[in-house]
Amino acid sequence: MSHNIIEVKNLNYKYPDGNSALNGVTFKINHGESVGIIGANGAGKSTLLMNIIGILFPNKGEVRIGDILVEKKTLSVIRKKVGIVFQNSDDQLFMTTVYDDVAFGPRNYKLSEEEVKNRVMTSLETVGISHLKDRPPYKLSGGEKRAAAIATVLAMNPDILVMDEPTTALDPKSRRRLINLLRSLPHTKIITTHDLDMVLELCNRVIVLNEGQIVEDSSTLSIFENDELMKNCGLERPLSMQNCPICGTKKQIKYRYNIG
Ligand SMILES: Nc1ncnc2c1ncn2[C@@H]1O[C@H](COP(=O)(O)OP(=O)(O)O)[C@@H](O)[C@H]1O
Ligand SMILES: [Mg+2]
C-alpha cells in the first residue's frame, strides 16, 4: 500500500465548453493530514475536488487514492474511501427523513438493515443530531443540514473527507460546532474554503490555487504570513492574523495556535 493516501499527478481538466479549469496540478497527501485548498473564486478548487472524488475525470494526468487510479471502473471502491461534503447541503439530502438520507449510502452497498441502523445512529451521534433523525431534511437549519450531510458521508466509513466550503452560510455558533466536529474526526481531510480562520485552526498545510495552477504548497502559517503571495492570489490574511485596526497591536498568532 502506498504511503500517500492521495496522489494527484499533472492533473489537467477542461470543461466541455473549452474552459481550462486545471492546468498541471501535482501534489501528494499523506494519511491523517488536514490540507486547506484556498484561492480566489474560479481558481479551480471545486473542479479539483470533483476530480479527486471521480465526479469529473481529467483530460490529462491522474488521481490515485492509495494505489487505486480514480476512473469509472474503480468508482465504487473510491466512493467507499473518499466522502465528499458538497458546498450546498441540499445537493446531498434528498430523502424524506434524515435517517433515510444517512442510510442511503450503506443501503446501496447492500449492508444488512441492522448494520445500516448501526452506521446511521453512530454517524448521527458523531455529528450531534440523533434527535433529528425523523425530520425531513428540508426543514432543518443550515447548520443542521451541514451536520446531516456530513453524517451521510461518515456512514460510509471513508478514510478521507473532502469538503467544499463547509462553513459557507453558517452562523457563528454552527460554524464553531462544525470546526470542533472536524477537529475531532481522525480522517485525512481536504477542505476548500474562503474561511481562512478555520484553515488556521484545522490545517497544518495549505495549497494555494490560482487560475488552475498551484502557486504554493506549504505550511499554513508561512503562506498566511506571505502578504505578497496572498494579494497576488486575491486573498488576504485571516482576520485573526490581521493587526488590530484601532491600536495596530500585532497578533501573537504562533502562541494561539499550535501550528507553524
Ligand atoms: N460547469 C462548468 N462549465 C464551464 N466552466 C466551468 C464550470 N464550472 C466551473 N467552471 C469554470 O472553471 C473554473 C474553475 O471553477 P471552480 O472549480 O468552480 O472554481 P472555485 O471552486 O475555485 O471557485 C472557473 O473559470 C469556472 O468559471
Ligand atoms: Mg468552488
Tab-separated table of C-alpha atoms and ligand atoms in Angstrom:
chain	number	residue	atom	x	y	z
A	1	MET	CA	0.000	0.000	0.000
A	2	SER	CA	1.268	3.451	-0.922
A	3	HIS	CA	2.207	5.759	1.953
A	4	ASN	CA	0.443	8.602	0.140
A	5	ILE	CA	-3.273	8.341	0.530
A	6	ILE	CA	-3.905	10.816	-2.315
A	7	GLU	CA	-1.662	11.416	-5.282
A	8	VAL	CA	-2.584	13.965	-7.934
A	9	LYS	CA	-0.237	13.961	-10.906
A	10	ASN	CA	-0.166	16.568	-13.677
A	11	LEU	CA	-3.942	16.976	-13.497
A	12	ASN	CA	-5.493	18.896	-16.364
A	13	TYR	CA	-9.214	19.466	-16.624
A	14	LYS	CA	-11.069	21.307	-19.351
A	15	TYR	CA	-14.868	21.775	-19.183
A	16	PRO	CA	-16.819	20.726	-22.295
A	17	ASP	CA	-17.179	24.402	-23.285
A	18	GLY	CA	-13.377	24.579	-23.609
A	19	ASN	CA	-12.751	26.378	-20.307
A	20	SER	CA	-9.438	25.123	-18.849
A	21	ALA	CA	-10.042	24.897	-15.087
A	22	LEU	CA	-6.929	22.930	-14.012
A	23	ASN	CA	-3.532	23.070	-15.685
A	24	GLY	CA	-0.911	20.610	-14.439
A	25	VAL	CA	-1.820	20.237	-10.763
A	26	THR	CA	0.505	17.891	-8.832
A	27	PHE	CA	0.610	17.079	-5.096
A	28	LYS	CA	0.574	14.215	-2.602
A	29	ILE	CA	-1.265	13.967	0.682
A	30	ASN	CA	-0.315	11.573	3.471
A	31	HIS	CA	-2.529	9.637	5.859
A	32	GLY	CA	-4.009	11.823	8.574
A	33	GLU	CA	-3.094	15.181	7.033
A	34	SER	CA	-5.567	18.083	7.027
A	35	VAL	CA	-4.972	20.224	3.975
A	36	GLY	CA	-6.671	23.515	3.130
A	37	ILE	CA	-7.101	24.373	-0.548
A	38	ILE	CA	-7.513	28.103	-0.991
A	39	GLY	CA	-7.749	30.518	-3.894
A	40	ALA	CA	-9.981	33.221	-5.316
A	41	ASN	CA	-13.344	32.408	-6.896
A	42	GLY	CA	-12.797	30.474	-10.106
A	43	ALA	CA	-9.290	29.313	-9.093
A	44	GLY	CA	-10.286	25.671	-9.670
A	45	LYS	CA	-10.895	24.446	-6.096
A	46	SER	CA	-14.242	22.731	-6.682
A	47	THR	CA	-13.075	21.289	-10.006
A	48	LEU	CA	-10.068	19.769	-8.230
A	49	LEU	CA	-12.270	18.154	-5.568
A	50	MET	CA	-14.598	16.740	-8.213
A	51	ASN	CA	-11.622	15.147	-9.972
A	52	ILE	CA	-10.433	13.624	-6.683
A	53	ILE	CA	-13.808	12.037	-5.979
A	54	GLY	CA	-14.399	10.929	-9.586
A	55	ILE	CA	-17.351	13.150	-10.457
A	56	LEU	CA	-15.170	14.633	-13.203
A	57	PHE	CA	-12.261	12.861	-14.913
A	58	PRO	CA	-9.022	14.507	-16.061
A	59	ASN	CA	-8.266	15.256	-19.699
A	60	LYS	CA	-4.633	14.616	-18.855
A	61	GLY	CA	-2.846	13.365	-15.736
A	62	GLU	CA	-4.274	11.180	-12.975
A	63	VAL	CA	-5.561	10.904	-9.424
A	64	ARG	CA	-4.789	7.920	-7.183
A	65	ILE	CA	-6.353	7.080	-3.864
A	66	GLY	CA	-3.835	4.780	-2.207
A	67	ASP	CA	-2.861	2.508	-5.084
A	68	ILE	CA	-6.157	2.848	-6.922
A	69	LEU	CA	-6.482	5.008	-10.016
A	70	VAL	CA	-9.663	7.119	-9.994
A	71	GLU	CA	-11.541	6.018	-13.123
A	72	LYS	CA	-15.074	4.907	-13.955
A	73	LYS	CA	-14.439	1.246	-13.189
A	74	THR	CA	-12.961	1.929	-9.723
A	75	LEU	CA	-15.658	4.361	-8.606
A	76	SER	CA	-17.485	2.025	-6.228
A	77	VAL	CA	-14.229	1.442	-4.302
A	78	ILE	CA	-13.269	5.122	-4.433
A	79	ARG	CA	-16.673	6.179	-3.052
A	80	LYS	CA	-16.099	3.979	-0.003
A	81	LYS	CA	-12.705	5.524	0.635
A	82	VAL	CA	-13.454	9.162	-0.104
A	83	GLY	CA	-16.535	11.032	1.096
A	84	ILE	CA	-17.405	14.456	-0.249
A	85	VAL	CA	-19.463	17.083	1.553
A	86	PHE	CA	-20.808	19.419	-1.112
A	87	GLN	CA	-20.914	23.192	-0.816
A	88	ASN	CA	-24.702	23.125	-0.918
A	89	SER	CA	-26.146	20.614	1.569
A	90	ASP	CA	-29.370	20.461	-0.465
A	91	ASP	CA	-27.339	18.647	-3.167
A	92	GLN	CA	-26.674	15.903	-0.629
A	93	LEU	CA	-30.038	15.486	1.086
A	94	PHE	CA	-32.948	14.246	-0.984
A	95	MET	CA	-34.840	11.624	1.065
A	96	THR	CA	-37.906	12.248	3.218
A	97	THR	CA	-36.108	11.834	6.557
A	98	VAL	CA	-32.600	12.475	7.836
A	99	TYR	CA	-32.385	8.794	8.807
A	100	ASP	CA	-33.088	7.638	5.252
A	101	ASP	CA	-30.579	10.098	3.820
A	102	VAL	CA	-27.824	8.812	6.088
A	103	ALA	CA	-28.900	5.207	5.403
A	104	PHE	CA	-28.886	5.736	1.629
A	105	GLY	CA	-25.162	5.015	1.028
A	106	PRO	CA	-24.881	1.956	3.308
A	107	ARG	CA	-28.113	0.507	1.838
A	108	ASN	CA	-26.684	0.975	-1.647
A	109	TYR	CA	-23.791	-1.216	-0.617
A	110	LYS	CA	-26.305	-3.887	0.389
A	111	LEU	CA	-25.426	-3.932	4.082
A	112	SER	CA	-27.887	-5.667	6.424
A	113	GLU	CA	-30.579	-3.377	7.874
A	114	GLU	CA	-29.054	-3.935	11.330
A	115	GLU	CA	-25.625	-2.768	10.134
A	116	VAL	CA	-27.275	0.158	8.315
A	117	LYS	CA	-29.014	1.214	11.550
A	118	ASN	CA	-25.755	0.900	13.443
A	119	ARG	CA	-23.926	3.107	10.965
A	120	VAL	CA	-26.723	5.684	10.768
A	121	MET	CA	-27.040	6.080	14.533
A	122	THR	CA	-23.265	6.214	15.078
A	123	SER	CA	-22.887	8.869	12.361
A	124	LEU	CA	-25.800	10.948	13.688
A	125	GLU	CA	-24.375	10.774	17.210
A	126	THR	CA	-20.928	11.837	15.962
A	127	VAL	CA	-22.341	14.978	14.374
A	128	GLY	CA	-24.727	15.548	17.313
A	129	ILE	CA	-28.102	15.322	15.547
A	130	SER	CA	-29.573	11.923	16.569
A	131	HIS	CA	-32.658	13.799	17.787
A	132	LEU	CA	-33.339	14.981	14.221
A	133	LYS	CA	-33.362	11.533	12.627
A	134	ASP	CA	-37.078	11.546	11.766
A	135	ARG	CA	-37.220	15.131	10.496
A	136	PRO	CA	-37.436	15.988	6.779
A	137	PRO	CA	-34.030	17.421	5.765
A	138	TYR	CA	-35.574	20.433	4.021
A	139	LYS	CA	-36.971	21.621	7.364
A	140	LEU	CA	-33.545	21.750	9.060
A	141	SER	CA	-31.469	24.877	9.679
A	142	GLY	CA	-28.290	25.482	7.642
A	143	GLY	CA	-26.047	24.140	10.413
A	144	GLU	CA	-28.240	21.075	10.950
A	145	LYS	CA	-28.269	20.375	7.205
A	146	ARG	CA	-24.477	20.583	7.077
A	147	ALA	CA	-24.251	18.165	10.026
A	148	ALA	CA	-26.684	15.786	8.283
A	149	ALA	CA	-24.656	15.997	5.054
A	150	ILE	CA	-21.506	15.091	6.988
A	151	ALA	CA	-23.368	12.190	8.627
A	152	THR	CA	-24.306	10.807	5.177
A	153	VAL	CA	-20.597	10.740	4.385
A	154	LEU	CA	-19.432	9.310	7.741
A	155	ALA	CA	-21.937	6.452	7.397
A	156	MET	CA	-19.803	5.113	4.547
A	157	ASN	CA	-16.769	4.856	6.887
A	158	PRO	CA	-14.446	6.711	4.491
A	159	ASP	CA	-10.708	7.219	5.122
A	160	ILE	CA	-10.776	10.643	3.505
A	161	LEU	CA	-13.164	13.559	3.940
A	162	VAL	CA	-13.328	16.107	1.154
A	163	MET	CA	-15.256	19.285	1.920
A	164	ASP	CA	-16.158	22.127	-0.400
A	165	GLU	CA	-16.620	25.394	1.504
A	166	PRO	CA	-18.072	23.697	4.617
A	167	THR	CA	-18.626	26.863	6.689
A	168	THR	CA	-20.422	28.847	3.979
A	169	ALA	CA	-23.707	30.332	5.223
A	170	LEU	CA	-23.306	29.025	8.773
A	171	ASP	CA	-23.959	31.312	11.730
A	172	PRO	CA	-21.055	31.675	14.216
A	173	LYS	CA	-22.368	29.034	16.623
A	174	SER	CA	-22.939	26.435	13.874
A	175	ARG	CA	-19.549	27.283	12.383
A	176	ARG	CA	-17.841	26.774	15.746
A	177	ARG	CA	-19.656	23.475	16.251
A	178	LEU	CA	-18.567	22.330	12.782
A	179	ILE	CA	-14.930	23.281	13.385
A	180	ASN	CA	-14.944	21.363	16.689
A	181	LEU	CA	-16.508	18.377	14.955
A	182	LEU	CA	-13.973	18.398	12.122
A	183	ARG	CA	-11.130	18.685	14.607
A	184	SER	CA	-12.418	15.610	16.446
A	185	LEU	CA	-12.591	13.453	13.285
A	186	PRO	CA	-9.425	11.419	12.665
A	187	HIS	CA	-9.881	11.265	8.867
A	188	THR	CA	-7.500	12.644	6.272
A	189	LYS	CA	-9.157	15.934	5.292
A	190	ILE	CA	-9.122	18.186	2.276
A	191	ILE	CA	-11.029	21.415	2.772
A	192	THR	CA	-11.570	24.151	0.203
A	193	THR	CA	-12.679	27.416	1.701
A	194	HIS	CA	-12.528	31.190	1.918
A	195	ASP	CA	-12.747	30.822	5.710
A	196	LEU	CA	-9.027	31.157	6.351
A	197	ASP	CA	-9.530	31.436	10.107
A	198	MET	CA	-10.961	27.919	10.011
A	199	VAL	CA	-7.968	26.758	7.959
A	200	LEU	CA	-5.702	28.233	10.606
A	201	GLU	CA	-7.408	26.126	13.245
A	202	LEU	CA	-7.698	22.859	11.318
A	203	CYS	CA	-4.960	22.587	8.696
A	204	ASN	CA	-1.188	22.407	9.045
A	205	ARG	CA	-0.761	22.597	5.301
A	206	VAL	CA	-2.247	24.793	2.604
A	207	ILE	CA	-2.261	24.527	-1.170
A	208	VAL	CA	-2.871	27.825	-2.972
A	209	LEU	CA	-4.551	27.580	-6.365
A	210	ASN	CA	-4.592	30.412	-8.844
A	211	GLU	CA	-6.047	30.150	-12.348
A	212	GLY	CA	-5.930	26.356	-12.252
A	213	GLN	CA	-2.348	26.029	-11.055
A	214	ILE	CA	-0.669	25.500	-7.694
A	215	VAL	CA	1.279	28.606	-6.780
A	216	GLU	CA	2.285	27.466	-3.286
A	217	ASP	CA	2.093	24.286	-1.211
A	218	SER	CA	3.477	24.851	2.238
A	219	SER	CA	2.794	25.249	5.956
A	220	THR	CA	-0.331	27.243	6.758
A	221	LEU	CA	1.408	29.947	8.707
A	222	SER	CA	4.165	30.546	6.148
A	223	ILE	CA	1.511	31.070	3.471
A	224	PHE	CA	-0.729	33.322	5.550
A	225	GLU	CA	2.260	35.476	6.530
A	226	ASN	CA	3.248	35.907	2.879
A	227	ASP	CA	1.227	39.056	2.163
A	228	GLU	CA	2.513	39.423	-1.385
A	229	LEU	CA	1.555	35.878	-2.351
A	230	MET	CA	-1.858	36.273	-0.717
A	231	LYS	CA	-2.517	39.555	-2.509
A	232	ASN	CA	-1.379	38.216	-5.878
A	233	CYS	CA	-3.891	35.385	-5.480
A	234	GLY	CA	-6.787	37.654	-4.498
A	235	LEU	CA	-6.576	36.670	-0.818
A	236	GLU	CA	-5.759	38.305	2.475
A	237	ARG	CA	-4.625	37.170	5.899
A	238	PRO	CA	-7.216	35.528	8.129
A	239	LEU	CA	-8.883	38.076	10.410
A	240	SER	CA	-7.219	36.564	13.459
A	241	MET	CA	-3.806	37.280	11.882
A	242	GLN	CA	-4.572	40.878	10.989
A	243	ASN	CA	-3.272	43.566	13.301
A	244	CYS	CA	-5.744	45.427	15.463
A	245	PRO	CA	-7.345	48.080	13.178
A	246	ILE	CA	-7.595	50.540	16.083
A	247	CYS	CA	-4.326	50.343	18.023
A	248	GLY	CA	-2.201	48.395	15.487
A	249	THR	CA	-1.266	45.734	18.069
A	250	LYS	CA	0.263	42.678	16.409
A	251	LYS	CA	-1.484	39.348	16.877
A	252	GLN	CA	0.533	36.681	18.698
A	253	ILE	CA	-0.687	34.014	16.335
A	254	LYS	CA	2.002	31.411	16.980
A	255	TYR	CA	1.041	31.312	20.650
A	256	ARG	CA	-2.664	30.982	19.971
A	257	TYR	CA	-2.423	28.093	17.521
A	258	ASN	CA	-0.060	25.224	17.797
A	259	ILE	CA	0.971	25.327	14.156
A	260	GLY	CA	3.727	26.736	12.079
B	1	LIG	N1	-19.751	23.640	-15.445
B	1	LIG	C1	-18.792	24.460	-15.879
B	1	LIG	N2	-18.628	24.705	-17.213
B	1	LIG	C2	-17.647	25.526	-17.656
B	1	LIG	N3	-16.752	26.143	-16.865
B	1	LIG	C3	-16.877	25.925	-15.542
B	1	LIG	C4	-17.891	25.097	-14.976
B	1	LIG	N4	-17.755	25.069	-13.625
B	1	LIG	C5	-16.704	25.864	-13.353
B	1	LIG	N5	-16.175	26.372	-14.500
B	1	LIG	C6	-15.017	27.267	-14.620
B	1	LIG	O1	-13.862	26.568	-14.169
B	1	LIG	C7	-13.021	27.437	-13.430
B	1	LIG	C8	-12.830	26.882	-12.046
B	1	LIG	O2	-14.065	26.879	-11.382
B	1	LIG	P1	-14.258	26.260	-9.921
B	1	LIG	O3	-13.543	24.964	-9.844
B	1	LIG	O4	-15.721	26.253	-9.631
B	1	LIG	O5	-13.511	27.356	-9.026
B	1	LIG	P2	-13.585	27.633	-7.458
B	1	LIG	O6	-14.232	26.465	-6.809
B	1	LIG	O7	-12.159	27.825	-7.062
B	1	LIG	O8	-14.364	28.910	-7.301
B	1	LIG	C9	-13.679	28.819	-13.471
B	1	LIG	O9	-13.118	29.540	-14.543
B	1	LIG	C10	-15.134	28.487	-13.740
B	1	LIG	O10	-15.760	29.543	-14.427
B	2	MG	MG	-15.922	26.315	-5.623
